[in-house]
Amino acid sequence: MICLKSKDLLTRTQLESSWKMQGLTTSRQPDGETTRLIVIDLRDGDALEQISQSLEGFPQAQVVAFGPHVDGERLKAAKTAGAHTVLARSAVKDKVQEMAAKLS
């Protein structure tokens, strides 16, 4: 299962719809049993805290952070905070689908 943490309705709808069309299960809250990927939108004000909480609370899950490619500082901060993968927003849909396929 993919847990998507984004406060932006448009982003959430686009990504969830795309992943569901590929047969992937999505949620807005991680589940210790089935969550394999936690995807965090770096535009959310508390994104770096969400990364830390996800790493601590769900060690079985891969944490993926994404944000605008022009926000290099935020992308670097996500990597420093421990995100396993950091992506530009333009790459998140396809890369997460690829990662989910490998984890199934």
Coordinates of N, CA and C in Angstrom, one line a residue:
M1 N 0.8 -1.2 0.0 CA 0.0 0.0 0.0 C 0.9 1.2 0.0
I2 N 0.4 2.3 -0.7 CA 1.1 3.6 -0.7 C 0.3 4.5 0.2
C3 N 1.0 5.2 1.1 CA 0.4 6.2 1.9 C 0.9 7.6 1.3
L4 N -0.1 8.4 0.9 CA 0.3 9.7 0.4 C -0.1 10.8 1.4
K5 N 0.9 11.5 1.8 CA 0.7 12.7 2.7 C 0.9 14.0 1.9
S6 N -0.2 14.5 1.5 CA -0.2 15.8 0.8 C -1.4 16.6 1.2
K7 N -1.3 17.8 1.6 CA -2.4 18.6 1.9 C -3.1 19.3 0.7
D8 N -2.4 19.2 -0.4 CA -2.9 19.8 -1.6 C -3.9 18.9 -2.3
L9 N -5.1 19.3 -2.4 CA -6.2 18.4 -3.0 C -5.9 18.0 -4.4
L10 N -5.4 18.9 -5.2 CA -5.2 18.6 -6.6 C -4.1 17.6 -6.8
T11 N -3.0 17.8 -6.1 CA -1.9 16.8 -6.1 C -2.3 15.5 -5.6
R12 N -3.0 15.4 -4.5 CA -3.5 14.2 -3.9 C -4.4 13.5 -4.9
T13 N -5.3 14.2 -5.5 CA -6.3 13.5 -6.4 C -5.6 13.0 -7.7
Q14 N -4.7 13.8 -8.2 CA -3.9 13.3 -9.4 C -3.1 12.1 -9.2
L15 N -2.3 12.1 -8.1 CA -1.5 11.0 -7.8 C -2.3 9.7 -7.4
E16 N -3.3 9.9 -6.5 CA -4.1 8.7 -6.1 C -4.8 8.1 -7.3
S17 N -5.4 8.9 -8.1 CA -6.1 8.4 -9.3 C -5.2 7.6 -10.2
S18 N -4.0 8.2 -10.5 CA -3.1 7.5 -11.4 C -2.6 6.2 -10.8
W19 N -2.3 6.2 -9.5 CA -1.8 4.9 -8.9 C -3.0 3.9 -8.8
K20 N -4.2 4.3 -8.5 CA -5.3 3.4 -8.5 C -5.6 2.8 -9.8
M21 N -5.4 3.6 -10.9 CA -5.6 3.0 -12.3 C -4.6 2.0 -12.6
Q22 N -3.4 2.0 -11.9 CA -2.4 0.9 -12.1 C -2.6 -0.2 -11.1
G23 N -3.7 -0.2 -10.4 CA -4.0 -1.3 -9.5 C -3.4 -1.2 -8.1
L24 N -2.9 -0.1 -7.8 CA -2.2 0.1 -6.5 C -3.2 0.6 -5.5
T25 N -3.0 0.2 -4.2 CA -3.8 0.6 -3.1 C -3.2 1.9 -2.5
T26 N -4.1 2.9 -2.2 CA -3.5 4.1 -1.5 C -4.3 4.4 -0.3
S27 N -3.7 5.2 0.6 CA -4.3 5.6 1.9 C -3.7 6.9 2.2
R28 N -4.4 7.6 3.2 CA -3.8 8.9 3.6 C -3.2 8.7 5.0
Q29 N -3.3 7.5 5.6 CA -2.7 7.3 6.9 C -1.9 5.9 6.8
P30 N -0.7 5.9 7.2 CA 0.1 4.7 7.1 C -0.5 3.6 8.1
D31 N -0.3 2.4 7.7 CA -0.7 1.2 8.4 C 0.6 0.3 8.6
G32 N 0.8 0.0 9.8 CA 2.1 -0.8 10.1 C 2.1 -2.1 9.5
E33 N 1.0 -2.7 9.1 CA 1.0 -4.0 8.5 C 1.2 -3.9 7.0
T34 N 0.6 -3.0 6.3 CA 0.6 -3.1 4.8 C 1.3 -1.9 4.1
T35 N 1.6 -0.9 4.8 CA 2.2 0.3 4.1 C 3.7 -0.1 3.7
R36 N 4.0 0.1 2.5 CA 5.3 -0.2 2.0 C 6.0 1.1 1.5
L37 N 5.2 2.1 1.1 CA 5.7 3.4 0.7 C 5.0 4.5 1.4
I38 N 5.7 5.4 1.9 CA 5.1 6.7 2.4 C 5.6 7.8 1.6
V39 N 4.7 8.5 0.9 CA 5.1 9.5 0.0 C 4.6 10.9 0.6
I40 N 5.6 11.8 0.7 CA 5.4 13.0 1.5 C 5.6 14.2 0.6
D41 N 4.7 15.1 0.5 CA 4.8 16.3 -0.3 C 5.5 17.4 0.5
L42 N 6.7 17.8 0.0 CA 7.5 18.7 0.7 C 6.9 20.2 0.8
R43 N 5.9 20.4 0.0 CA 5.2 21.7 0.1 C 4.4 21.9 1.4
D44 N 4.1 20.8 2.1 CA 3.4 20.8 3.3 C 4.4 21.4 4.4
G45 N 3.9 22.3 5.2 CA 4.8 22.9 6.2 C 5.5 22.0 7.1
D46 N 4.8 20.9 7.5 CA 5.4 20.0 8.5 C 6.0 18.8 7.8
A47 N 6.4 18.9 6.5 CA 6.9 17.7 5.8 C 8.2 17.1 6.4
L48 N 9.1 17.9 6.9 CA 10.3 17.3 7.4 C 10.0 16.6 8.7
E49 N 9.1 17.1 9.5 CA 8.6 16.4 10.7 C 7.9 15.0 10.3
Q50 N 7.1 15.1 9.3 CA 6.5 13.9 8.8 C 7.5 12.8 8.4
I51 N 8.6 13.2 7.8 CA 9.6 12.3 7.4 C 10.1 11.6 8.6
S52 N 10.5 12.4 9.6 CA 11.1 11.8 10.9 C 10.1 10.9 11.5
Q53 N 8.8 11.3 11.6 CA 7.8 10.4 12.3 C 7.6 9.1 11.5
S54 N 7.6 9.2 10.2 CA 7.4 8.0 9.3 C 8.5 7.0 9.5
L55 N 9.8 7.5 9.5 CA 10.9 6.7 9.7 C 10.9 6.0 11.0
E56 N 10.5 6.7 12.1 CA 10.4 6.2 13.4 C 9.2 5.2 13.6
G57 N 8.1 5.6 13.1 CA 6.9 4.8 13.3 C 6.6 3.6 12.4
F58 N 7.3 3.7 11.2 CA 7.0 2.7 10.2 C 8.3 2.3 9.5
P59 N 9.2 1.6 10.3 CA 10.5 1.3 9.8 C 10.5 0.3 8.6
Q60 N 9.4 -0.4 8.3 CA 9.3 -1.3 7.2 C 9.1 -0.6 5.9
A61 N 8.7 0.7 6.0 CA 8.3 1.5 4.8 C 9.4 2.3 4.2
Q62 N 9.4 2.4 2.9 CA 10.3 3.3 2.2 C 9.7 4.7 2.3
V63 N 10.4 5.7 2.7 CA 9.9 7.1 2.7 C 10.4 7.8 1.5
V64 N 9.4 8.3 0.7 CA 9.7 9.1 -0.5 C 9.2 10.5 -0.3
A65 N 10.1 11.5 -0.5 CA 9.7 12.9 -0.4 C 9.7 13.5 -1.8
F66 N 8.8 14.4 -2.1 CA 8.8 15.1 -3.4 C 8.5 16.5 -3.3
G67 N 9.0 17.3 -4.2 CA 8.7 18.7 -4.2 C 9.1 19.4 -5.5
P68 N 8.9 20.7 -5.7 CA 9.3 21.3 -6.9 C 10.8 21.2 -7.2
H69 N 11.1 21.0 -8.4 CA 12.5 20.8 -8.8 C 13.3 22.1 -8.5
V70 N 12.7 23.3 -8.4 CA 13.4 24.5 -8.2 C 13.6 24.8 -6.7
D71 N 13.1 23.9 -5.8 CA 13.3 24.1 -4.4 C 14.4 23.1 -3.9
G72 N 15.6 23.4 -4.4 CA 16.7 22.5 -4.1 C 17.0 22.4 -2.6
E73 N 16.9 23.5 -1.8 CA 17.1 23.5 -0.4 C 16.2 22.5 0.3
R74 N 14.9 22.6 0.0 CA 13.9 21.7 0.6 C 14.2 20.2 0.2
L75 N 14.5 20.0 -1.0 CA 14.8 18.6 -1.5 C 16.0 18.1 -0.7
K76 N 17.1 18.9 -0.6 CA 18.3 18.5 0.2 C 17.9 18.3 1.7
A77 N 17.1 19.1 2.2 CA 16.7 19.0 3.6 C 16.0 17.7 3.9
A78 N 15.1 17.2 2.9 CA 14.4 16.0 3.0 C 15.4 14.8 3.0
K79 N 16.4 14.9 2.2 CA 17.4 13.8 2.2 C 18.2 13.8 3.5
T80 N 18.5 14.9 4.0 CA 19.2 15.0 5.3 C 18.3 14.5 6.4
A81 N 17.0 14.7 6.3 CA 16.1 14.3 7.4 C 15.9 12.8 7.3
G82 N 16.4 12.1 6.3 CA 16.4 10.6 6.2 C 15.5 10.0 5.2
A83 N 14.8 10.8 4.3 CA 14.0 10.2 3.3 C 14.9 9.3 2.4
H84 N 14.3 8.1 2.2 CA 15.1 7.1 1.4 C 15.2 7.6 -0.1
T85 N 14.2 8.2 -0.6 CA 14.2 8.7 -2.0 C 13.6 10.1 -2.0
V86 N 14.3 11.0 -2.7 CA 13.8 12.4 -2.9 C 13.7 12.7 -4.4
L87 N 12.5 13.1 -4.8 CA 12.2 13.3 -6.2 C 11.6 14.7 -6.5
A88 N 11.8 15.1 -7.7 CA 11.1 16.3 -8.2 C 9.6 15.9 -8.4
R89 N 8.7 16.8 -8.3 CA 7.3 16.5 -8.4 C 7.0 15.9 -9.7
S90 N 7.7 16.3 -10.8 CA 7.4 15.7 -12.1 C 7.7 14.3 -12.2
A91 N 8.5 13.7 -11.3 CA 8.9 12.3 -11.4 C 8.2 11.4 -10.4
V92 N 7.5 12.0 -9.5 CA 7.0 11.2 -8.4 C 5.9 10.1 -8.8
K93 N 5.0 10.4 -9.7 CA 4.0 9.5 -10.2 C 4.6 8.2 -10.7
D94 N 5.5 8.3 -11.7 CA 6.1 7.2 -12.3 C 7.0 6.4 -11.4
K95 N 7.9 7.1 -10.7 CA 8.9 6.5 -9.9 C 8.2 5.7 -8.7
V96 N 7.2 6.2 -8.1 CA 6.5 5.5 -7.1 C 5.8 4.3 -7.6
Q97 N 5.2 4.4 -8.8 CA 4.6 3.2 -9.4 C 5.7 2.1 -9.6
E98 N 6.8 2.5 -10.1 CA 7.9 1.6 -10.3 C 8.4 0.9 -9.0
M99 N 8.5 1.8 -8.0 CA 9.0 1.3 -6.6 C 7.9 0.3 -6.1
A100 N 6.6 0.6 -6.2 CA 5.6 -0.2 -5.7 C 5.6 -1.6 -6.4
A101 N 5.8 -1.6 -7.7 CA 5.8 -2.8 -8.4 C 7.0 -3.7 -7.9
K102 N 8.1 -3.2 -7.6 CA 9.2 -3.9 -7.1 C 9.0 -4.5 -5.7
L103 N 8.2 -3.8 -4.9 CA 7.9 -4.2 -3.5 C 6.8 -5.2 -3.4
S104 N 6.0 -5.4 -4.5 CA 4.8 -6.3 -4.4 C 5.3 -7.8 -4.6

